[in-house]
């Protein structure tokens, strides 16, 4: 019996130590669960979210791409703003051209009215001799050339004057010739005013499109960078520019109209 106890007792002591160790581990784990019950809780949603989140390398790559995109959009917004400024300057210049053409037309219209009133009076009597007709023709050609060099007559109209076409009669009295000449000048200036208005409309539409594109790119740059792109000037519209309407007469069919302004940049 003594030999049996001497053989079994060491094994029992080791087994007791192992069991006590296991009980200690179980006790520590049980104490941890009591103190922090959510530490070992299994949350499938959290594990899925952690798995779906990008890694640090992927986040760094995304940040670099976002920064590069924001810089590109900011540069594009600055260029679009410069383009909008240039388009608006072109539109303002076109408006000035229209105004100058309108004033020239008004002066021609006033001259036609004055000469039309003078033509109703009896014309001075002159001898109808070959020399008189030569003088009248010379006067008509000189007056037409002067008007052409002042850019009041077109090349086609000047050609008609020297060819005596389209109502140009060198045998008319100088007063009558002057009235015909002023009517031709008025017709040419009215055509110039209409062409200037068409160019102004084209410039206005181009300026509006450029302003809309610049505004859209600035908003995109603001969304990408988190701060607004600096603007060079106010975006408030200018005051309305309207030309006075002309009284309708028998010989006047041109009416000037104003146009809404384009925002300034």
Coordinates of N, CA and C in Angstrom, one line a residue, residues 21 30 63 72 100 111 114 130 139 145 153 160 165 187 192 195 224 253 261:
X21 N -5.5 25.3 -12.0 CA -5.2 26.2 -13.1 C -6.4 26.4 -14.0
X30 N -14.9 34.3 -16.3 CA -16.2 34.6 -15.8 C -16.3 36.0 -15.2
X63 N -7.7 59.4 -51.1 CA -7.5 60.8 -50.8 C -6.6 61.4 -51.8
X72 N -7.8 69.8 -60.3 CA -8.1 69.9 -61.7 C -9.4 70.7 -61.8
X100 N -23.3 102.9 -81.2 CA -22.7 103.8 -82.2 C -23.4 103.7 -83.5
X111 N -31.3 113.7 -91.0 CA -31.0 114.4 -92.3 C -32.0 114.1 -93.4
X114 N -35.0 116.3 -92.7 CA -34.8 117.7 -93.1 C -34.8 118.0 -94.6
X130 N -25.8 121.1 -121.2 CA -24.9 120.0 -121.0 C -23.9 120.3 -119.9
X139 N -21.1 116.5 -109.0 CA -21.5 116.8 -107.6 C -22.0 115.4 -107.0
X145 N -18.7 109.6 -103.1 CA -17.4 109.2 -102.7 C -17.1 109.7 -101.3
X153 N -21.8 104.7 -97.1 CA -22.3 104.0 -98.3 C -21.4 102.7 -98.4
X160 N -23.4 101.5 -107.8 CA -24.7 101.8 -108.5 C -24.7 103.3 -108.8
X165 N -27.5 103.3 -111.6 CA -28.5 102.3 -111.4 C -29.3 102.5 -110.1
X187 N -30.4 103.9 -95.4 CA -30.6 102.4 -95.6 C -29.4 101.6 -95.3
X192 N -26.3 98.3 -91.2 CA -25.2 98.1 -90.3 C -25.7 97.9 -88.9
X195 N -27.0 94.4 -88.5 CA -25.9 93.4 -88.4 C -25.2 93.5 -87.0
X224 N -15.8 69.9 -54.2 CA -14.6 69.1 -54.2 C -13.5 69.5 -53.2
X253 N -38.5 102.5 -90.3 CA -39.1 101.2 -89.8 C -38.2 100.5 -88.8
X261 N -28.9 92.3 -69.2 CA -27.4 92.3 -69.1 C -26.9 90.9 -68.6

